[in-house]
CSV table of C-alpha atoms and ligand atoms in Angstrom, one decimal:
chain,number,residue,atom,x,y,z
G,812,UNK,CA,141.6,139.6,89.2
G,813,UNK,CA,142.2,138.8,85.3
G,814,UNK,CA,140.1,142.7,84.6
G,815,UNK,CA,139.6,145.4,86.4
G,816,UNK,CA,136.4,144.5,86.5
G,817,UNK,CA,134.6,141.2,86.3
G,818,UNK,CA,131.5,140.8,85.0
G,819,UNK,CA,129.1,138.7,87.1
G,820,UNK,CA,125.3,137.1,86.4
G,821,UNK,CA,123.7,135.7,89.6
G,822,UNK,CA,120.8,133.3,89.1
G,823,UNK,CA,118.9,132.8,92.2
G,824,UNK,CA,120.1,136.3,93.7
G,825,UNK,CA,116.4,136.7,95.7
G,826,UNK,CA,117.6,133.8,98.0
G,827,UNK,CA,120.1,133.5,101.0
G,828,UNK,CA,123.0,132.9,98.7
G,829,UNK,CA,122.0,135.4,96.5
G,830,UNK,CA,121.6,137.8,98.6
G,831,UNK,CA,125.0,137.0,100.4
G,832,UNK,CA,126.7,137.4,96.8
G,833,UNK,CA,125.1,140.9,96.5
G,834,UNK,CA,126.6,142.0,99.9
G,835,UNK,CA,130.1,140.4,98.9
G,836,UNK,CA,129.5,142.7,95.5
G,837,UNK,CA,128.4,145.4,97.8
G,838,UNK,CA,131.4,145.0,100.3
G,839,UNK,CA,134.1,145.2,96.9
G,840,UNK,CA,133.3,148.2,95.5
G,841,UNK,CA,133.7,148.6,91.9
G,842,UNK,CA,135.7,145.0,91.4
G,843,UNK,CA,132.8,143.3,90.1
G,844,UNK,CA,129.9,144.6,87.8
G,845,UNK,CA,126.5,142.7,88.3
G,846,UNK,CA,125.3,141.7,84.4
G,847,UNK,CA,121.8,139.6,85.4
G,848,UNK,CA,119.8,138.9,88.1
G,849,UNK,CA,117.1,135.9,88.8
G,850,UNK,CA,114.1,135.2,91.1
G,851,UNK,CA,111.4,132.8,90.8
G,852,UNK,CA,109.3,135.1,91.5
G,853,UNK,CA,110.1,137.4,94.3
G,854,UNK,CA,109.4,140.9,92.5
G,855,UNK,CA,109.7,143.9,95.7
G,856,UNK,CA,113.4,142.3,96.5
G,857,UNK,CA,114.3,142.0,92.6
G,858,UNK,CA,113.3,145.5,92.3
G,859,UNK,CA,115.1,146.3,95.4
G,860,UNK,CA,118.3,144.9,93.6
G,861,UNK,CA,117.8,146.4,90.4
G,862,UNK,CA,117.9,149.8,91.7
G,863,UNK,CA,121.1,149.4,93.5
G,864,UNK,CA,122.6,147.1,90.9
G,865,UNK,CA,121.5,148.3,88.0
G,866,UNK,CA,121.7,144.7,85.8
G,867,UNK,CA,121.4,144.8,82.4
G,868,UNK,CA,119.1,141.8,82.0
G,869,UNK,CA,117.0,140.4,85.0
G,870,UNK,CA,114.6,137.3,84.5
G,871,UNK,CA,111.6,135.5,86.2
G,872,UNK,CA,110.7,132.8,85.6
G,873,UNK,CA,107.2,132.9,86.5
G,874,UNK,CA,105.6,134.6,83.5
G,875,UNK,CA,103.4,136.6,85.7
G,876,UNK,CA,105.8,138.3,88.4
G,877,UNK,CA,108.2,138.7,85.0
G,878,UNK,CA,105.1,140.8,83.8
G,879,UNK,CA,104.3,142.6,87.2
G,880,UNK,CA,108.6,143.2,86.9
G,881,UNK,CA,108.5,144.9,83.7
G,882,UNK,CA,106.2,147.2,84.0
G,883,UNK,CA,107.7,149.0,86.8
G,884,UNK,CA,110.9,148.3,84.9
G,885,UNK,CA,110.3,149.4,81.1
G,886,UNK,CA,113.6,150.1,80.6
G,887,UNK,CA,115.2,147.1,81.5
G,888,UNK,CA,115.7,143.8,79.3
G,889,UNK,CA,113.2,141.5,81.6
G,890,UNK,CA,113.2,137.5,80.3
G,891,UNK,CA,110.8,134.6,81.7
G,892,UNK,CA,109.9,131.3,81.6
G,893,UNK,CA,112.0,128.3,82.5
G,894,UNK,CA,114.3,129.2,79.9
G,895,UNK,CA,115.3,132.6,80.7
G,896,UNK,CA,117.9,131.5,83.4
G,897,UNK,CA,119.8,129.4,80.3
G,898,UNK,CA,119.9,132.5,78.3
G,899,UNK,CA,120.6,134.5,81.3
G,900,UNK,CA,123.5,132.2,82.1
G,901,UNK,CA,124.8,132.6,78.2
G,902,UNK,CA,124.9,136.4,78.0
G,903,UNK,CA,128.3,136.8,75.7
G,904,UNK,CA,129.4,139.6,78.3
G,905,UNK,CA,129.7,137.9,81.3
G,906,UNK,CA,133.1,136.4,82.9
G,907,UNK,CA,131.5,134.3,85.8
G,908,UNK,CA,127.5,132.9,86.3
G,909,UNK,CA,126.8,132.5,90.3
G,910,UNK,CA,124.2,129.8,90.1
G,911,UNK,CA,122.5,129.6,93.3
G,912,UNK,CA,119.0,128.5,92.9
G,913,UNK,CA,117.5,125.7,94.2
G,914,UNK,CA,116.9,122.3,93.0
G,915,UNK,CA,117.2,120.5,89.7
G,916,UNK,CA,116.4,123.7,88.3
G,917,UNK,CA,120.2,124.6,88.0
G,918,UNK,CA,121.4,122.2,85.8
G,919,UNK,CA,120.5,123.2,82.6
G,920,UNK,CA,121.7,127.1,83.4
G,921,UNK,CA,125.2,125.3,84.8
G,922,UNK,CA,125.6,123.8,81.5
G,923,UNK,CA,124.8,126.6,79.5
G,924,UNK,CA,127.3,129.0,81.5
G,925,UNK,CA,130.3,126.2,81.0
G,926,UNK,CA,129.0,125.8,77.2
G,927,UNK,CA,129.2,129.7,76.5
G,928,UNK,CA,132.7,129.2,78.2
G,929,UNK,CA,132.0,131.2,81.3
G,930,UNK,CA,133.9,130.7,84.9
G,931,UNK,CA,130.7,129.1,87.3
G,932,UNK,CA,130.4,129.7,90.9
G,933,UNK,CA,127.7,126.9,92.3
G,934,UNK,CA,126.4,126.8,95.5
G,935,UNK,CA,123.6,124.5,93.3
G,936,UNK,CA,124.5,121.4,94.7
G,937,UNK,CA,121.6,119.7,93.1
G,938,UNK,CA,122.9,119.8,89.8
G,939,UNK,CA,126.3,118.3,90.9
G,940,UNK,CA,124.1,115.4,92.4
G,941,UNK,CA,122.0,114.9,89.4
G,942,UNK,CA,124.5,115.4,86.5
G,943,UNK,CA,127.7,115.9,88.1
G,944,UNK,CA,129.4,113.6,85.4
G,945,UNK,CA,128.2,115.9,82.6
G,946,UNK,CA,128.8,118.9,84.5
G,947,UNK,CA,132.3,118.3,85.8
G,948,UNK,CA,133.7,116.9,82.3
G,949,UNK,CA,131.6,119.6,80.2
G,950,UNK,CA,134.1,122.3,82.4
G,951,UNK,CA,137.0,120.5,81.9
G,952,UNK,CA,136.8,120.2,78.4
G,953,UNK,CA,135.9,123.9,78.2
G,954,UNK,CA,138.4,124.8,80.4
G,955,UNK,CA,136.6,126.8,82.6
G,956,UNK,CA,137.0,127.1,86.7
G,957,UNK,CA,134.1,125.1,88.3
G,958,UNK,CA,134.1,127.1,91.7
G,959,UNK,CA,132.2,125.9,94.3
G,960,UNK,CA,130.6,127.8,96.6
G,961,UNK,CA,129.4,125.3,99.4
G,962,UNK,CA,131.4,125.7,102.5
G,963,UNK,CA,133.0,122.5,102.8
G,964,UNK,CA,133.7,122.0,99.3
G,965,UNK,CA,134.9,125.3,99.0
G,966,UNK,CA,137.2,124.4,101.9
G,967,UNK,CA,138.3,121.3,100.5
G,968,UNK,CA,139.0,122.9,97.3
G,969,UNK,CA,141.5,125.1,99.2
G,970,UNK,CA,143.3,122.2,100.8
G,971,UNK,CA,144.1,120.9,97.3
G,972,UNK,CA,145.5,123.7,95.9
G,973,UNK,CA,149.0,122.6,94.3
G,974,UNK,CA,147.9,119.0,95.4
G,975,UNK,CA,148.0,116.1,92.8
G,976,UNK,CA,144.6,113.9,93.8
G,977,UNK,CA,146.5,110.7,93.5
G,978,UNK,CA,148.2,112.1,97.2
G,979,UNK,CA,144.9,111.8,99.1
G,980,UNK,CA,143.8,109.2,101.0
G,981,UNK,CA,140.3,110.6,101.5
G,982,UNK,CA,138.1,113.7,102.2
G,983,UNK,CA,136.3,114.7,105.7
G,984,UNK,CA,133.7,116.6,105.1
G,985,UNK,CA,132.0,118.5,108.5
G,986,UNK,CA,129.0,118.8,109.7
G,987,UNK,CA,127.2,120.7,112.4
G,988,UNK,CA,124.7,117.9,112.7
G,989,UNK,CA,121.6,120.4,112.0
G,990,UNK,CA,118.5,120.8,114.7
G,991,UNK,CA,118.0,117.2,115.8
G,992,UNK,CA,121.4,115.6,116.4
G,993,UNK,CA,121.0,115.4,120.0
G,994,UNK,CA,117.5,114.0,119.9
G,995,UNK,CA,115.9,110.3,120.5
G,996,UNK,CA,114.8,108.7,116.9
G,997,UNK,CA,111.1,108.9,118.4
G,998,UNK,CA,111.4,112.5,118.9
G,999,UNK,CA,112.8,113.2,115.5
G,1000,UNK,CA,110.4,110.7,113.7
G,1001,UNK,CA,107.8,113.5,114.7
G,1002,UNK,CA,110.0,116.8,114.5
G,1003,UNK,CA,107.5,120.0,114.0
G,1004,UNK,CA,107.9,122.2,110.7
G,1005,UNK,CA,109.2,125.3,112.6
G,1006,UNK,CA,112.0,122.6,114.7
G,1007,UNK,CA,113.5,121.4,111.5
G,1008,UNK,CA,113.9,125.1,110.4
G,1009,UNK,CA,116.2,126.2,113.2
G,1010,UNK,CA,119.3,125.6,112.3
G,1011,UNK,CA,121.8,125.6,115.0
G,1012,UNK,CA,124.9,127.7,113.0
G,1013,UNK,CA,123.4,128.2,109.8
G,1014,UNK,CA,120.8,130.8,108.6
G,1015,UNK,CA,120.0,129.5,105.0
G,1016,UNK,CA,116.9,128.8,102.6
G,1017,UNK,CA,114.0,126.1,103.7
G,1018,UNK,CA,115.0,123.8,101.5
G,1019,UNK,CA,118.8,123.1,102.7
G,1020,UNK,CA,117.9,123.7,106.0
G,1021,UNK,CA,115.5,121.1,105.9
G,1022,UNK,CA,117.7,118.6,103.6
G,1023,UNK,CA,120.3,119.3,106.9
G,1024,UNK,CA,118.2,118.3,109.5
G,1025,UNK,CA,118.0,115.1,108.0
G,1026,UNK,CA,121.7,114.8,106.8
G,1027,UNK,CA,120.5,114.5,103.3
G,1028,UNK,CA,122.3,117.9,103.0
G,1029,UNK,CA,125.9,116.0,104.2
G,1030,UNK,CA,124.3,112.9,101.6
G,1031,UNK,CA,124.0,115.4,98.6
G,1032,UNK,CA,127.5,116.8,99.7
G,1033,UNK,CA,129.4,113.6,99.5
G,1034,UNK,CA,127.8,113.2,96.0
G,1035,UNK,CA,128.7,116.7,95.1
G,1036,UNK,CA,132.6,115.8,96.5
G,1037,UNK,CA,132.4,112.6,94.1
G,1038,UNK,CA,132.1,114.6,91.3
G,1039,UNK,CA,134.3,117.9,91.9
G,1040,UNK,CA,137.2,116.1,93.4
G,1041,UNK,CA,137.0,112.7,91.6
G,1042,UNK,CA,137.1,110.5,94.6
G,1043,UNK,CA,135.2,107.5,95.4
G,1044,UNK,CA,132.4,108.1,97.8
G,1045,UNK,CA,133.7,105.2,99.8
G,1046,UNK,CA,136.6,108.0,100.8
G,1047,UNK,CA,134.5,110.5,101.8
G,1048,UNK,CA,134.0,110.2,105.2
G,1049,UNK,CA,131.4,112.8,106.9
G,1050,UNK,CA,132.4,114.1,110.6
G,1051,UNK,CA,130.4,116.3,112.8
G,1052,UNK,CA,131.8,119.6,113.8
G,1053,UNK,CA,129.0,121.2,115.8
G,1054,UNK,CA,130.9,124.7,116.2
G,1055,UNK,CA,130.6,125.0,112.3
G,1056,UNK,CA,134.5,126.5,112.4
G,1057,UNK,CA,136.6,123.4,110.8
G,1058,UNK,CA,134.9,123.8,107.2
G,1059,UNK,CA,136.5,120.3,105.8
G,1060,UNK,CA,139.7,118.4,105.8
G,1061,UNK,CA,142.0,116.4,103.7
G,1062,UNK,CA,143.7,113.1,104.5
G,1063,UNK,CA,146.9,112.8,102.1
G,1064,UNK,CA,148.2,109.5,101.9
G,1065,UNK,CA,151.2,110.2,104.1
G,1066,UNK,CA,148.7,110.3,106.9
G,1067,UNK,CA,148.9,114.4,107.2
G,1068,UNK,CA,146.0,116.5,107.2
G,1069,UNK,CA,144.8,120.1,106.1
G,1070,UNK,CA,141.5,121.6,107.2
G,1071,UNK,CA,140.1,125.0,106.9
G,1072,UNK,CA,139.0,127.2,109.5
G,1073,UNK,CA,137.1,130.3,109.5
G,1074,UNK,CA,133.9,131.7,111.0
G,1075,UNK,CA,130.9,130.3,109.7
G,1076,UNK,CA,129.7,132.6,107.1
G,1077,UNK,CA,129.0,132.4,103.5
G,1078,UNK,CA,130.3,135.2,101.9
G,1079,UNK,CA,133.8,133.7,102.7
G,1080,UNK,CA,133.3,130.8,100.2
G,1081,UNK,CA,131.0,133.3,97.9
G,1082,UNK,CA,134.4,136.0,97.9
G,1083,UNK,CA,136.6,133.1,97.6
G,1084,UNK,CA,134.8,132.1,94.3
G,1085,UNK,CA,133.9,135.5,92.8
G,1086,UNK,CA,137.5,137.0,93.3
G,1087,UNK,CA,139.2,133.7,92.2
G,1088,UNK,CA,142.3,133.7,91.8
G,1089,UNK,CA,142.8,136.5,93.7
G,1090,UNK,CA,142.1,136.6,97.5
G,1091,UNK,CA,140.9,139.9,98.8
G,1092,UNK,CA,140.2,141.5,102.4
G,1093,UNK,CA,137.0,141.4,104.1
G,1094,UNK,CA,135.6,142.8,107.7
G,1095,UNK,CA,134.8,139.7,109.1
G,1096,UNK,CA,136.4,139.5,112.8
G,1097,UNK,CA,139.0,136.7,113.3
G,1098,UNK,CA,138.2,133.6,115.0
G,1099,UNK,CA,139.7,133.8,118.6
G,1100,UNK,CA,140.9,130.0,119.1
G,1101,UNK,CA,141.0,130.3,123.0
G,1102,UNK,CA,137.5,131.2,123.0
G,1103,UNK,CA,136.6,128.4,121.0
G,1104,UNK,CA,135.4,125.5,124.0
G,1105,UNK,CA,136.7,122.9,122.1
G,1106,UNK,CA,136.9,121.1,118.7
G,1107,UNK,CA,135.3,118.0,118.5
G,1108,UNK,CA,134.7,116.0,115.9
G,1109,UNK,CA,132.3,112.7,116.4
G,1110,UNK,CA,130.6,109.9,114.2
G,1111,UNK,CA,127.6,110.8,112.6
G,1112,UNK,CA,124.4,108.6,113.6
G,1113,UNK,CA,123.2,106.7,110.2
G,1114,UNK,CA,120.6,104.8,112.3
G,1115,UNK,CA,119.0,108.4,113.8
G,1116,UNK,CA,119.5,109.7,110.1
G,1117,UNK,CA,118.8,107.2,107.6
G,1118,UNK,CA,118.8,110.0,104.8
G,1119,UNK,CA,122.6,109.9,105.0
G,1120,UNK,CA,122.8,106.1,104.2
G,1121,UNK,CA,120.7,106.5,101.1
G,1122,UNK,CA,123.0,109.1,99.6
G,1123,UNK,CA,126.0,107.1,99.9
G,1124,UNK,CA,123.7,104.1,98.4
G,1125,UNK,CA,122.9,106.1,95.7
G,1126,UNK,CA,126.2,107.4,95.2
G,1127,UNK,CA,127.4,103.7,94.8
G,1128,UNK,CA,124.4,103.0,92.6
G,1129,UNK,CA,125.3,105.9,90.3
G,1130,UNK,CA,123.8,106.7,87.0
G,1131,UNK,CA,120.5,108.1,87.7
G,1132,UNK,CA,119.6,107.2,91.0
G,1133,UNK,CA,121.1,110.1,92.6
G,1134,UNK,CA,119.0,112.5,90.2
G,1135,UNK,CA,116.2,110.5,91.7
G,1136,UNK,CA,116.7,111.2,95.1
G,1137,UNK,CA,117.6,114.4,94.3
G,1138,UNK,CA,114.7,115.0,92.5
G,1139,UNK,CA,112.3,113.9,95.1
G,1140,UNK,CA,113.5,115.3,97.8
G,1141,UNK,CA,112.3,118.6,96.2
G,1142,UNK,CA,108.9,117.3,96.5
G,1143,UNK,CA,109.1,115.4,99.9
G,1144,UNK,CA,110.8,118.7,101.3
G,1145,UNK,CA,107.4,121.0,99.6
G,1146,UNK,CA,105.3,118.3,101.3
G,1147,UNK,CA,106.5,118.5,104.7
G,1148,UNK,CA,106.8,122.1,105.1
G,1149,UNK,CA,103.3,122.5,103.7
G,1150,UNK,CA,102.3,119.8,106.4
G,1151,UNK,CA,101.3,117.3,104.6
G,1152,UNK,CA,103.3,114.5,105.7
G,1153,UNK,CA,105.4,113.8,109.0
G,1154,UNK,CA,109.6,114.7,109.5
G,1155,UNK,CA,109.7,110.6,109.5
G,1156,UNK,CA,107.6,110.4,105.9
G,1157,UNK,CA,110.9,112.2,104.3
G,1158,UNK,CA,113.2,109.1,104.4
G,1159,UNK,CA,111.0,106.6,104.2
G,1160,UNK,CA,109.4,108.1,100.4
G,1161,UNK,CA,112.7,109.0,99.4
G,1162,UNK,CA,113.7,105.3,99.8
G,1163,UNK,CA,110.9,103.7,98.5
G,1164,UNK,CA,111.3,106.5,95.3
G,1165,UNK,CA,114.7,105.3,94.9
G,1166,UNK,CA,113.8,101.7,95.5
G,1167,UNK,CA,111.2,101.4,92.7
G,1168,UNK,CA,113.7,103.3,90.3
G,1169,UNK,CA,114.9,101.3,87.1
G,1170,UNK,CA,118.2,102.8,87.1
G,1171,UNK,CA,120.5,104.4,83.7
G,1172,UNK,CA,123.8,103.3,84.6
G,1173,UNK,CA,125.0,106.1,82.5
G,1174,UNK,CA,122.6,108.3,82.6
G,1175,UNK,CA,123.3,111.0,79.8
G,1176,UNK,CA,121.4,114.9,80.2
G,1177,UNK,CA,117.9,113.1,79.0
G,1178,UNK,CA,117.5,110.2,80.5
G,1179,UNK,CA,118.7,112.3,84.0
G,1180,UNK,CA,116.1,114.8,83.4
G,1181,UNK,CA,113.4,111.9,82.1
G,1182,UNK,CA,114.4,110.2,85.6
G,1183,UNK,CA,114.1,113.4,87.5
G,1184,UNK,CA,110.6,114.4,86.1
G,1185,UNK,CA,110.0,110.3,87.2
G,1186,UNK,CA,111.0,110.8,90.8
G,1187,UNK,CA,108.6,113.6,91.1
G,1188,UNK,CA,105.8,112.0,90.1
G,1189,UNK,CA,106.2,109.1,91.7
G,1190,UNK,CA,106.6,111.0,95.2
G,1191,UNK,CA,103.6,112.6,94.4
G,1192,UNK,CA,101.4,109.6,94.3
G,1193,UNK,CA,103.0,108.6,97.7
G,1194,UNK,CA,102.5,111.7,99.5
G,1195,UNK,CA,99.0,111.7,98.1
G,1196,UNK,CA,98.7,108.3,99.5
G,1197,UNK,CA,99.7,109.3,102.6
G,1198,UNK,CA,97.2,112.1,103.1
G,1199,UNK,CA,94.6,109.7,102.4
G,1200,UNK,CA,95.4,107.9,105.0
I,2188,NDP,P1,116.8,130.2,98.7
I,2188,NDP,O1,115.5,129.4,98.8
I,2188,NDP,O2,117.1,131.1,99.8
I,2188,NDP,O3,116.9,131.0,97.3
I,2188,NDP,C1,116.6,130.4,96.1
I,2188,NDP,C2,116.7,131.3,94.9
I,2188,NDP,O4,116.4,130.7,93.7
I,2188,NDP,C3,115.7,132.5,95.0
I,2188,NDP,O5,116.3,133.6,94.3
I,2188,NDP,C4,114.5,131.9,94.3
I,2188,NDP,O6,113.7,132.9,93.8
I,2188,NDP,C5,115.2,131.2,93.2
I,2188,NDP,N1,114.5,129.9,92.8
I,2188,NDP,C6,114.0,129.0,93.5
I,2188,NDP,N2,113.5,128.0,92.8
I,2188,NDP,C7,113.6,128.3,91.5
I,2188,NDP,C8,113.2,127.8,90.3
I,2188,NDP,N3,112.6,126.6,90.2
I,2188,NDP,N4,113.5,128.4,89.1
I,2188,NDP,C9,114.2,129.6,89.2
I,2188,NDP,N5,114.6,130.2,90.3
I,2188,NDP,C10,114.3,129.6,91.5
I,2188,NDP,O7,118.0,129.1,98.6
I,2188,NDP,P2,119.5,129.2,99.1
I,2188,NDP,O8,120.1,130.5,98.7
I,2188,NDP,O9,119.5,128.7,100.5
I,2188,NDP,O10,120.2,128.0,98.3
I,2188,NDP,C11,120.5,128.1,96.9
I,2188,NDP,C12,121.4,126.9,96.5
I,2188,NDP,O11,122.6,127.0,97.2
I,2188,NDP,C13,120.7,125.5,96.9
I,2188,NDP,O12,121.1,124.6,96.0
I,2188,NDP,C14,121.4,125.2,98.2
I,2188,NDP,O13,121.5,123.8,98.5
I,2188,NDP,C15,122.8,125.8,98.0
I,2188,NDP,N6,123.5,126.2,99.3
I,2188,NDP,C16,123.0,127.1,100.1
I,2188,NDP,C17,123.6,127.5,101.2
I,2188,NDP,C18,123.1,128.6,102.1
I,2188,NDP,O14,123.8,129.0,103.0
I,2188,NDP,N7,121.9,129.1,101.9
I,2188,NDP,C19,124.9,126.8,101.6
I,2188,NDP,C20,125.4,125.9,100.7
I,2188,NDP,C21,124.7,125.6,99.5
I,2188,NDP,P3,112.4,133.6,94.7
I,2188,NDP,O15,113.1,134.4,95.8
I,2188,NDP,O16,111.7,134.4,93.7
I,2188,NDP,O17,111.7,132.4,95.2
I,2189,MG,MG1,127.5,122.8,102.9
């Protein structure tokens, strides 16, 4: 590591990948120092972090769990509101900004952490998908490390270390295929809330378990690939790996391939990115090979998952459509698990969102966010329309 010890802010750190980060924090000892810590709103397991943490800054952003926070907390700096997780994200201390909450509300923080010339760490894919242009050439000119977090990109990121991009022919990214990849269309068309939350390798946050039980998730991650590795979607290919153990290859163009393996657990990726450049120990068992019954790797099914094909549509569209479909997914996703509309709604909204979409071709930061605050609304109306029948 570049100090002895880094200093880290963690927006989102209430969630599955937050919480993750905190154990890889835990599990390091005194190399990294934790600066900030986020929730939307979830005060007993901030508090619970606080006093084992001890942050210097927390925020909520909802104004009333920020209140409830700071008066058990008097003594600590407590920020809310929409715009505490840019401020969070600019503290002048911190070497490296985790961002790892959900949905479009990453973007702005991503930008403010490259801006204030901070190392990121995103598991956020949703910004990538919605402003990945922006994102990507805001880090390059600031020179920072865009680490990603997500297993297969942080896989594929691996592969290309000392690569030159102009040697790849394309990029596989795996997939375990989610809940529903051995079902009939007709059965999945009318998948139940609690179904489509149980992920077969996987223990994650509704929202990405849900986006990966109707391949969106692998739709968002081909985007996301787009824009970290500068590849043409048309070269991302997407492969399912049910075991959840081969992470992501690369094709070079002398037909050779590297993949990663490793067992399927987050705080690989989430150590890989917080101790960059370094690579450091951790108790996680080996994977025995011989135990493993086979590697497999088969075409994904874009007629049983048409969320997949509207990604790579989008992706080819470009400009703001992916925001859109970004955007409202976050909604579709909120109605179904609140139950009001069917697993088979989800694709069908999202396309007619996208559909009705008069798209930026090059979107810059306001017309992406005008387009995402669009897409929200407009898959309101439909779900409305929906429940009234
Ligand atoms: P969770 O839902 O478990 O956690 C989300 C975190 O962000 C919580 O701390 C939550 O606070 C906070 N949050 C949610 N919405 C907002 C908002 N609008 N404004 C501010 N804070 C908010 O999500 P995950 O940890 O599963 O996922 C986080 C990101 O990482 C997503 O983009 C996901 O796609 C990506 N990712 C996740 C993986 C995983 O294994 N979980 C794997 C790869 C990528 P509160 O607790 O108070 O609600
Ligand atoms: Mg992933």
């Amino acid at each position: 590591m570049r100090k002895a010890s880094k200093q880290i802010v963690i927006l989102g750190s209430t969630g599955s990948i937050g919480r993750n980060t905190l154990d890889v924090v835990r599990s390091l000892g005194g190399n990294l120092k934790v600066l900030g810590l986020s929730a939307r709103s979830n005060v007993e397991e901030l508090a619970a972090q606080s006093l084992e943490f001890k942050p210097q800054v927390v925020a909520l952003t909802d104004s009333r769990a920020a209140r409830e926070f700071a008066s058990r907390f008097p003594d600590l700096k407590v920020l809310s509101g929409e715009q505490s997780l840019v401020e969070l994200a600019s503290l002048p201390r911190a070497d490296l900004v985790v961002v790892a909450v959900v949905g479009s509300a990453g973007i702005l923080p991503s930008l403010a952490a490259i801006e204030t010339g901070k190392d990121v760490a995103l598991a956020n894919k949703e910004s990538l998908v919605a402003a990945g242009e922006i994102i990507v050439s805001a880090a390059r000119s600031k020179g920072i490390n865009l680490l990603p977090i997500d297993s297969e990109h942080s896989a594929i990121y691996q592969c290309l270390k000392g690569e030159k991009i102009e040697g790849v022919r394309r990029i596989l990214l795996t997939a375990s295929g989610g809940p529903l990849i051995d079902k009939e269309p007709g059965e999945i068309e009318a998948t139940g809330i609690a179904e489509a939350l149980r992920h077969p390798t996987w223990q994650m946050g509704k929202k990405v378990t849900i986006d990966s039980a109707t391949l969106l998730n692998k739709g968002f991650e081909v985007i996301e690939a787009h824009w970290l590795f500068g590849l043409e979607p048309e070269r991302i290919d997407v492969v399912v790996e049910r075991n959840s153990i081969v992470h992501s290859l690369v094709e070079f163009v002398d037909g050779s391939m590297l993949a990663l393996l490793s067992p399927p657990d987050m705080r690989l990726p989430i150590q890989f990115a917080l101790t960059y450049p370094v690579r450091l120990r951790t108790k996680l068992e080996s994977i025995d090979l011989t135990e493993i019954a086979g590697l497999r790797f088969e075409k994904p099914d874009f007629d049983k998952f048409p969320c997949l094909g509207l990604a790579y549509d989008v992706a080819k569209k470009g400009g703001t459509a992916p925001a859109v479909l970004s955007a409202a997914d976050e909604v579709v996703v909120d109605a179904f698990l609140e139950g009001k509309i069917s697993f088979g709604d989800i694709h069908r909204i999202l396309r007619e969102v996208v559909e009705s979409h008069d798209i930026k071709p090059k979107g810059n930061l306001n017309e992406i966010l005008k387009a995402d605050r669009w897409a929200r609304q407009k898959a309101k109306v439909i779900v409305d329309d929906i429940m009234k029948g």
